[in-house]
Amino acid sequence: MTTDETSERAAAYLAAYDEQLRARTFSPELSGAERVGPVERILVPGEGGLILYRDLGGLDGPELDAFIAAQRDHFAALGRPVEWKYYGYDLPADLPDRLRAAGFTPGEQETVIIGEAAEIAAEPRLPEGVRLHEVTSRADFDRIGALSQEVWGGDQSWLAPAMEGWVSGGGDPCTVLVAESLAGEVVCAAWVRFHPGTEFASLWGGSTLPNWRGRGLYRALVAARATLAVERGFRYVQIDALDTSRPILARLGLLPVATTTPYTWEPDAGN
């Protein structure tokens, strides 16, 4: 594609993302969600809060500051942390400053990357001695939690119970894949969530043990999950990508369309 064609495609992807994913209304029965003004306020069982929106409906100045503080105070009353998912093109332009003033702290910036599932779907090419398969048991989710702990550190105890809920039908359908060595070691794990009512499937995970990196496992899992998306009738795959995975995704033909940064507030942040 020419530069202009690439730019036009990226703009079309972002428009579809805004109209379909960012504008979604979530089920209160499944997600503990409620609409508050322009945002969707979600309470994730066992974790914390999440604030999502397509746009802020023109809120600005003191009115916006009061609205941000009200969301923070809502979760403070519950004793739960909350993440405000900010996008680089959100208005007003000084929204990050206003979030910081309300006690929210920015996390690591990611890039929203989107591609055509049918163009990425392929038979996964795995290194010798590795098999790829779907998992559905808590025991396997615990193994994925241990993998994540080894790769990322920090507290990863939330992951296994969260996966159990996703796969058992808590919200958008989810399929979890692991790459496993012949010795039975989980060397890479990833999952895909299918978003009903949209053309999008989102790809998550892809953590790989250090001594297994550079062998094509992440790329293989992207191809496998894109294939699942095509089989279920979804047009696009979307990833919130760290800088480490962006080059791989670019080589596969996915396009960056925006940046996103989690702004988080913790109950003890002001103490």
Coordinates of C-alpha atoms in Angstrom, one line a residue, residues 35 39 61 63 93 98 103 114 121 146 163 174 191 206 241 249-250 263:
R35 CA -23.9 4.6 32.5
V39 CA -18.9 7.3 30.6
G61 CA -13.2 23.1 32.8
E63 CA -17.4 20.8 35.3
A93 CA -6.4 18.2 25.2
R98 CA -6.9 17.1 35.0
G103 CA -4.8 11.9 41.9
I114 CA -5.8 -3.0 14.2
A121 CA -5.1 -15.7 9.8
A146 CA 2.6 -18.7 37.0
M163 CA -9.7 -16.3 33.0
C174 CA -13.1 -15.8 25.4
W191 CA -6.2 -15.3 24.6
G206 CA 1.3 -13.3 24.5
A241 CA 0.3 -3.3 22.2
L249 CA 2.5 -6.8 14.5
A250 CA 3.7 -4.3 11.9
Y263 CA -4.6 6.4 34.4

